PDB file of C-alpha atoms in Angstrom:
ATOM      1  CA  MET A  75     -33.098 -15.978 -13.566  1.00  0.00           C
ATOM      2  CA  SER A  76     -32.542 -12.906 -11.390  1.00  0.00           C
ATOM      3  CA  TRP A  77     -30.249 -14.928  -9.149  1.00  0.00           C
ATOM      4  CA  LEU A  78     -27.813 -15.232 -12.071  1.00  0.00           C
ATOM      5  CA  PHE A  79     -27.195 -11.473 -11.984  1.00  0.00           C
ATOM      6  CA  GLY A  80     -26.852 -11.173  -8.217  1.00  0.00           C
ATOM      7  CA  MET A  81     -30.242  -9.621  -7.493  1.00  0.00           C
ATOM      8  CA  LYS A  82     -31.179 -12.219  -4.921  1.00  0.00           C
ATOM      9  CA  PRO A  83     -29.384 -15.271  -3.652  1.00  0.00           C
ATOM     10  CA  ALA A  84     -30.572 -18.604  -4.891  1.00  0.00           C
ATOM     11  CA  PRO A  85     -28.974 -22.021  -5.020  1.00  0.00           C
ATOM     12  CA  PRO A  86     -27.876 -23.238  -8.429  1.00  0.00           C
ATOM     13  CA  PRO A  87     -30.387 -25.496 -10.121  1.00  0.00           C
ATOM     14  CA  GLU A  88     -29.860 -29.178  -9.824  1.00  0.00           C
ATOM     15  CA  ILE A  89     -28.662 -30.568 -13.128  1.00  0.00           C
ATOM     16  CA  PRO A  90     -29.857 -34.115 -13.758  1.00  0.00           C
ATOM     17  CA  ALA A  91     -27.212 -36.739 -14.245  1.00  0.00           C
ATOM     18  CA  ASP A  92     -28.464 -37.608 -17.739  1.00  0.00           C
ATOM     19  CA  PHE A  93     -28.897 -33.978 -18.823  1.00  0.00           C
ATOM     20  CA  ASN A  94     -26.634 -33.201 -21.814  1.00  0.00           C
ATOM     21  CA  PRO A  95     -27.084 -29.627 -23.113  1.00  0.00           C
ATOM     22  CA  PRO A  96     -25.794 -28.736 -26.606  1.00  0.00           C
ATOM     23  CA  GLN A  97     -22.260 -27.367 -26.800  1.00  0.00           C
ATOM     24  CA  GLY A  98     -23.152 -24.074 -28.426  1.00  0.00           C
ATOM     25  CA  GLY A  99     -26.402 -23.449 -26.530  1.00  0.00           C
ATOM     26  CA  ASP A 100     -29.906 -22.945 -28.026  1.00  0.00           C
ATOM     27  CA  SER A 101     -30.737 -19.389 -26.986  1.00  0.00           C
ATOM     28  CA  LYS A 102     -33.770 -17.634 -28.410  1.00  0.00           C
ATOM     29  CA  ASP A 103     -31.966 -14.268 -28.141  1.00  0.00           C
ATOM     30  CA  PRO A 104     -31.203 -13.147 -31.731  1.00  0.00           C
ATOM     31  CA  ALA A 105     -28.409 -10.837 -30.645  1.00  0.00           C
ATOM     32  CA  GLY A 106     -26.738 -13.518 -28.555  1.00  0.00           C
ATOM     33  CA  HIS A 107     -27.235 -16.046 -31.290  1.00  0.00           C
ATOM     34  CA  GLY A 108     -25.674 -13.702 -33.854  1.00  0.00           C
ATOM     35  CA  GLN A 109     -22.713 -13.049 -31.569  1.00  0.00           C
ATOM     36  CA  GLN A 110     -22.264 -16.798 -31.142  1.00  0.00           C
ATOM     37  CA  GLN A 111     -22.323 -17.247 -34.910  1.00  0.00           C
ATOM     38  CA  GLN A 112     -19.678 -14.521 -35.374  1.00  0.00           C
ATOM     39  CA  GLN A 113     -17.492 -16.011 -32.674  1.00  0.00           C
ATOM     40  CA  ALA A 114     -17.985 -19.463 -34.130  1.00  0.00           C
ATOM     41  CA  SER A 115     -16.998 -18.098 -37.547  1.00  0.00           C
ATOM     42  CA  ARG A 116     -13.886 -16.453 -36.127  1.00  0.00           C
ATOM     43  CA  MET A 117     -12.849 -19.572 -34.270  1.00  0.00           C
ATOM     44  CA  ALA A 118     -13.522 -21.661 -37.397  1.00  0.00           C
ATOM     45  CA  TYR A 119     -15.735 -24.162 -35.677  1.00  0.00           C
ATOM     46  CA  SER A 120     -16.747 -27.089 -37.842  1.00  0.00           C
ATOM     47  CA  PHE A 121     -20.355 -28.188 -38.145  1.00  0.00           C
ATOM     48  CA  ASP A 122     -21.258 -31.063 -35.825  1.00  0.00           C
ATOM     49  CA  SER A 123     -23.544 -33.605 -37.446  1.00  0.00           C
ATOM     50  CA  THR A 124     -25.031 -34.551 -34.065  1.00  0.00           C
ATOM     51  CA  ALA A 125     -26.089 -30.980 -33.213  1.00  0.00           C
ATOM     52  CA  LEU A 126     -29.728 -31.673 -34.167  1.00  0.00           C
ATOM     53  CA  GLU A 127     -29.796 -34.767 -32.009  1.00  0.00           C
ATOM     54  CA  ARG A 128     -28.419 -32.848 -29.058  1.00  0.00           C
ATOM     55  CA  ALA A 129     -30.959 -30.070 -29.646  1.00  0.00           C
ATOM     56  CA  ALA A 130     -33.792 -32.590 -29.723  1.00  0.00           C
ATOM     57  CA  LYS A 131     -32.543 -34.240 -26.553  1.00  0.00           C
ATOM     58  CA  ALA A 132     -32.232 -30.810 -24.915  1.00  0.00           C
ATOM     59  CA  ALA A 133     -35.859 -30.060 -25.871  1.00  0.00           C
ATOM     60  CA  ARG A 134     -36.965 -33.329 -24.311  1.00  0.00           C
ATOM     61  CA  ASP A 135     -34.958 -32.513 -21.193  1.00  0.00           C
ATOM     62  CA  LEU A 136     -36.735 -29.165 -20.966  1.00  0.00           C
ATOM     63  CA  GLU A 137     -40.047 -31.009 -20.790  1.00  0.00           C
ATOM     64  CA  ARG A 138     -38.806 -33.641 -18.324  1.00  0.00           C
ATOM     65  CA  PHE A 139     -36.950 -31.475 -15.817  1.00  0.00           C
ATOM     66  CA  PRO A 140     -38.313 -28.244 -14.310  1.00  0.00           C
ATOM     67  CA  ASN A 141     -34.825 -26.687 -13.843  1.00  0.00           C
ATOM     68  CA  ALA A 142     -33.577 -27.606 -17.288  1.00  0.00           C
ATOM     69  CA  LYS A 143     -34.250 -24.158 -18.727  1.00  0.00           C
ATOM     70  CA  GLU A 144     -32.141 -22.463 -16.036  1.00  0.00           C
ATOM     71  CA  ALA A 145     -29.444 -25.097 -16.482  1.00  0.00           C
ATOM     72  CA  LEU A 146     -29.472 -24.540 -20.225  1.00  0.00           C
ATOM     73  CA  GLU A 147     -29.148 -20.779 -19.726  1.00  0.00           C
ATOM     74  CA  LEU A 148     -26.295 -21.355 -17.286  1.00  0.00           C
ATOM     75  CA  SER A 149     -24.616 -23.646 -19.808  1.00  0.00           C
ATOM     76  CA  ARG A 150     -25.054 -21.006 -22.503  1.00  0.00           C
ATOM     77  CA  LEU A 151     -23.520 -18.337 -20.288  1.00  0.00           C
ATOM     78  CA  GLN A 152     -20.651 -20.653 -19.437  1.00  0.00           C
ATOM     79  CA  GLU A 153     -20.107 -21.317 -23.137  1.00  0.00           C
ATOM     80  CA  LEU A 154     -20.117 -17.580 -23.863  1.00  0.00           C
ATOM     81  CA  THR A 155     -17.616 -17.041 -21.055  1.00  0.00           C
ATOM     82  CA  ARG A 156     -15.435 -19.814 -22.416  1.00  0.00           C
ATOM     83  CA  GLN A 157     -15.631 -18.366 -25.930  1.00  0.00           C
ATOM     84  CA  LYS A 158     -14.684 -14.917 -24.598  1.00  0.00           C
ATOM     85  CA  GLU A 159     -11.736 -16.453 -22.770  1.00  0.00           C
ATOM     86  CA  VAL A 160     -10.678 -18.232 -25.964  1.00  0.00           C
ATOM     87  CA  GLU A 161     -11.083 -14.993 -27.915  1.00  0.00           C
ATOM     88  CA  GLN A 162      -9.047 -13.104 -25.308  1.00  0.00           C
ATOM     89  CA  GLN A 163      -6.347 -15.777 -25.376  1.00  0.00           C
ATOM     90  CA  THR A 164      -6.358 -15.610 -29.172  1.00  0.00           C
ATOM     91  CA  LYS A 165      -5.938 -11.826 -29.071  1.00  0.00           C
ATOM     92  CA  GLN A 166      -3.133 -12.173 -26.540  1.00  0.00           C
ATOM     93  CA  LEU A 167      -1.457 -14.763 -28.751  1.00  0.00           C
ATOM     94  CA  GLU A 168      -1.852 -12.515 -31.794  1.00  0.00           C
ATOM     95  CA  ALA A 169      -0.399  -9.609 -29.800  1.00  0.00           C
ATOM     96  CA  GLN A 170       2.541 -11.783 -28.757  1.00  0.00           C
ATOM     97  CA  ILE A 171       3.070 -12.866 -32.365  1.00  0.00           C
ATOM     98  CA  GLN A 172       2.917  -9.238 -33.514  1.00  0.00           C
ATOM     99  CA  ALA A 173       5.391  -8.268 -30.779  1.00  0.00           C
ATOM    100  CA  MET A 174       7.687 -11.098 -31.881  1.00  0.00           C
ATOM    101  CA  LYS A 175       7.423  -9.905 -35.478  1.00  0.00           C
ATOM    102  CA  SER A 176       8.207  -6.348 -34.373  1.00  0.00           C
ATOM    103  CA  ASP A 177      11.188  -7.606 -32.375  1.00  0.00           C
ATOM    104  CA  GLN A 178      12.385  -9.638 -35.343  1.00  0.00           C
ATOM    105  CA  THR A 179      12.026  -6.601 -37.619  1.00  0.00           C
ATOM    106  CA  ARG A 180      13.876  -4.414 -35.116  1.00  0.00           C
ATOM    107  CA  ILE A 181      16.640  -6.997 -34.673  1.00  0.00           C
ATOM    108  CA  ALA A 182      16.930  -7.458 -38.449  1.00  0.00           C
ATOM    109  CA  GLU A 183      17.140  -3.676 -38.898  1.00  0.00           C
ATOM    110  CA  GLU A 184      19.803  -3.431 -36.193  1.00  0.00           C
ATOM    111  CA  GLU A 185      21.776  -6.260 -37.807  1.00  0.00           C
ATOM    112  CA  ARG A 186      21.446  -4.592 -41.207  1.00  0.00           C
ATOM    113  CA  ARG A 187      22.626  -1.280 -39.758  1.00  0.00           C
ATOM    114  CA  LYS A 188      25.550  -2.988 -38.002  1.00  0.00           C
ATOM    115  CA  THR A 189      26.467  -4.802 -41.212  1.00  0.00           C
ATOM    116  CA  LEU A 190      26.273  -1.531 -43.167  1.00  0.00           C
ATOM    117  CA  ASN A 191      28.440   0.221 -40.567  1.00  0.00           C
ATOM    118  CA  GLU A 192      30.999  -2.602 -40.696  1.00  0.00           C
ATOM    119  CA  GLU A 193      31.034  -2.553 -44.491  1.00  0.00           C
ATOM    120  CA  THR A 194      31.464   1.241 -44.445  1.00  0.00           C
ATOM    121  CA  LYS A 195      34.258   0.922 -41.891  1.00  0.00           C
ATOM    122  CA  HIS A 196      36.017  -1.766 -43.939  1.00  0.00           C
ATOM    123  CA  ALA A 197      35.590   0.255 -47.144  1.00  0.00           C
ATOM    124  CA  ARG A 198      37.032   3.339 -45.441  1.00  0.00           C
ATOM    125  CA  ALA A 199      39.927   1.286 -44.062  1.00  0.00           C
ATOM    126  CA  ARG A 200      40.618  -0.164 -47.525  1.00  0.00           C
ATOM    127  CA  ALA A 201      40.483   3.316 -49.063  1.00  0.00           C
ATOM    128  CA  ASP A 202      42.870   4.658 -46.413  1.00  0.00           C
ATOM    129  CA  TYR A 203      45.224   1.730 -46.988  1.00  0.00           C
ATOM    130  CA  GLN A 204      45.149   2.232 -50.746  1.00  0.00           C
ATOM    131  CA  ASP A 205      45.788   5.958 -50.236  1.00  0.00           C
ATOM    132  CA  GLN A 206      48.734   5.185 -47.967  1.00  0.00           C
ATOM    133  CA  LEU A 207      50.123   2.765 -50.553  1.00  0.00           C
ATOM    134  CA  ALA A 208      49.717   5.371 -53.298  1.00  0.00           C
ATOM    135  CA  ARG A 209      51.425   8.019 -51.166  1.00  0.00           C
ATOM    136  CA  LYS A 210      54.244   5.615 -50.324  1.00  0.00           C
ATOM    137  CA  ARG A 211      54.710   4.676 -53.982  1.00  0.00           C
ATOM    138  CA  ALA A 212      54.758   8.368 -54.950  1.00  0.00           C
ATOM    139  CA  GLU A 213      57.318   9.135 -52.253  1.00  0.00           C
ATOM    140  CA  GLU A 214      59.461   6.184 -53.336  1.00  0.00           C
ATOM    141  CA  GLU A 215      59.245   7.273 -56.969  1.00  0.00           C
ATOM    142  CA  LEU A 216      60.255  10.829 -56.032  1.00  0.00           C
ATOM    143  CA  ALA A 217      63.139   9.545 -53.912  1.00  0.00           C
ATOM    144  CA  LEU A 218      64.285   7.244 -56.735  1.00  0.00           C
ATOM    145  CA  LYS A 219      64.058  10.085 -59.237  1.00  0.00           C
ATOM    146  CA  ALA A 220      66.064  12.333 -56.916  1.00  0.00           C
ATOM    147  CA  ARG A 221      68.725   9.637 -56.484  1.00  0.00           C
ATOM    148  CA  MET A 222      68.885   9.089 -60.225  1.00  0.00           C
ATOM    149  CA  GLN A 223      69.249  12.821 -60.842  1.00  0.00           C
ATOM    150  CA  GLU A 224      71.931  13.045 -58.176  1.00  0.00           C
ATOM    151  CA  GLU A 225      73.788  10.103 -59.700  1.00  0.00           C
ATOM    152  CA  SER A 226      73.498  11.648 -63.150  1.00  0.00           C
ATOM    153  CA  LEU A 227      74.895  14.951 -61.871  1.00  0.00           C
ATOM    154  CA  ARG A 228      77.734  13.153 -60.133  1.00  0.00           C
ATOM    155  CA  LYS A 229      78.603  11.278 -63.304  1.00  0.00           C
ATOM    156  CA  GLN A 230      78.436  14.484 -65.297  1.00  0.00           C
ATOM    157  CA  GLU A 231      80.757  16.189 -62.831  1.00  0.00           C
ATOM    158  CA  GLU A 232      83.170  13.259 -62.979  1.00  0.00           C
ATOM    159  CA  SER A 233      83.060  13.344 -66.768  1.00  0.00           C
ATOM    160  CA  VAL A 234      83.784  17.085 -66.764  1.00  0.00           C
ATOM    161  CA  LYS A 235      86.656  16.568 -64.342  1.00  0.00           C
ATOM    162  CA  LYS A 236      88.076  13.775 -66.481  1.00  0.00           C
ATOM    163  CA  GLN A 237      87.771  15.872 -69.602  1.00  0.00           C
ATOM    164  CA  GLU A 238      89.471  18.817 -67.864  1.00  0.00           C
ATOM    165  CA  ALA A 239      92.280  16.592 -66.617  1.00  0.00           C
ATOM    166  CA  LEU A 240      92.719  15.101 -70.082  1.00  0.00           C
ATOM    167  CA  ARG A 241      92.783  18.588 -71.617  1.00  0.00           C
ATOM    168  CA  LYS A 242      95.397  19.736 -69.111  1.00  0.00           C
ATOM    169  CA  ALA A 243      97.455  16.597 -69.699  1.00  0.00           C
ATOM    170  CA  THR A 244      97.248  17.124 -73.440  1.00  0.00           C
ATOM    171  CA  ILE A 245      98.348  20.753 -73.124  1.00  0.00           C
ATOM    172  CA  GLU A 246     101.193  19.816 -70.808  1.00  0.00           C
ATOM    173  CA  HIS A 247     102.276  17.074 -73.211  1.00  0.00           C
ATOM    174  CA  GLU A 248     102.151  19.464 -76.135  1.00  0.00           C
ATOM    175  CA  LEU A 249     104.137  22.054 -74.196  1.00  0.00           C
ATOM    176  CA  ALA A 250     106.698  19.439 -73.222  1.00  0.00           C
ATOM    177  CA  LEU A 251     107.065  18.297 -76.820  1.00  0.00           C
ATOM    178  CA  LYS A 252     107.357  21.905 -78.023  1.00  0.00           C
ATOM    179  CA  HIS A 253     109.966  22.645 -75.393  1.00  0.00           C
ATOM    180  CA  LYS A 254     111.864  19.518 -76.398  1.00  0.00           C
ATOM    181  CA  TYR A 255     111.724  20.450 -80.059  1.00  0.00           C
ATOM    182  CA  GLU A 256     112.955  23.938 -79.247  1.00  0.00           C
ATOM    183  CA  LEU A 257     115.825  22.558 -77.180  1.00  0.00           C
ATOM    184  CA  GLU A 258     116.732  20.148 -79.942  1.00  0.00           C
ATOM    185  CA  LYS A 259     116.530  22.991 -82.476  1.00  0.00           C
ATOM    186  CA  ILE A 260     118.734  25.229 -80.360  1.00  0.00           C
ATOM    187  CA  ASP A 261     121.190  22.399 -79.851  1.00  0.00           C
ATOM    188  CA  ALA A 262     121.276  21.683 -83.591  1.00  0.00           C
ATOM    189  CA  GLU A 263     121.779  25.339 -84.432  1.00  0.00           C
ATOM    190  CA  THR A 264     124.520  25.635 -81.850  1.00  0.00           C
ATOM    191  CA  ARG A 265     126.312  22.617 -83.250  1.00  0.00           C
ATOM    192  CA  ALA A 266     125.928  23.907 -86.795  1.00  0.00           C
ATOM    193  CA  ARG A 267     127.395  27.287 -85.913  1.00  0.00           C
ATOM    194  CA  ALA A 268     130.276  25.666 -84.035  1.00  0.00           C
ATOM    195  CA  LYS A 269     131.006  23.399 -86.996  1.00  0.00           C
ATOM    196  CA  ALA A 270     130.876  26.335 -89.404  1.00  0.00           C
ATOM    197  CA  ALA A 271     133.249  28.305 -87.219  1.00  0.00           C
ATOM    198  CA  ARG A 272     135.732  25.468 -87.165  1.00  0.00           C
ATOM    199  CA  GLU A 273     135.592  25.066 -90.901  1.00  0.00           C
ATOM    200  CA  ASN A 274     136.164  28.783 -91.479  1.00  0.00           C
ATOM    201  CA  ARG A 275     139.412  28.774 -89.601  1.00  0.00           C
TER     202      ARG A 275
END
């Protein structure tokens, strides 16, 4: 078997046409057998009901063919290599799945952060708009109150002016009436004196 490890060159053993080694190998190495069992457990291999038949046939082949033992060892090594390749591919697939999960988590977190930023922006915009509306309403209320006060003052001034004009008109009317009465009184007295003077003659 030293040619398997490169110690000296040797041609590969001739495998008979009817030689059919078992799929999992039949090594007498406990460590190798235990590793195969662990790998078989990880890969969830199912039990083959024809394994005993293949093992029996392999034992018969060992007796019939002189190179069968080397061929069986080569088959076992090939199976181990294939299992390692499958295990490596499985690890690569798991790493890819984990990377995809990490990417999905990162993308979901970015989307959540973007959504939160948009919601914050919209909430701030709504608050600013409501504040602007409140300020505008307050300014309009102040302007309306100022106009109402100005109108009230104007009306009060007009009322005062009207009252002053009415008072002046009343005084002027009273003065005119008094002056008229005085003129009439003077005229009456003058006539009475003239009449009395005529009668005394």
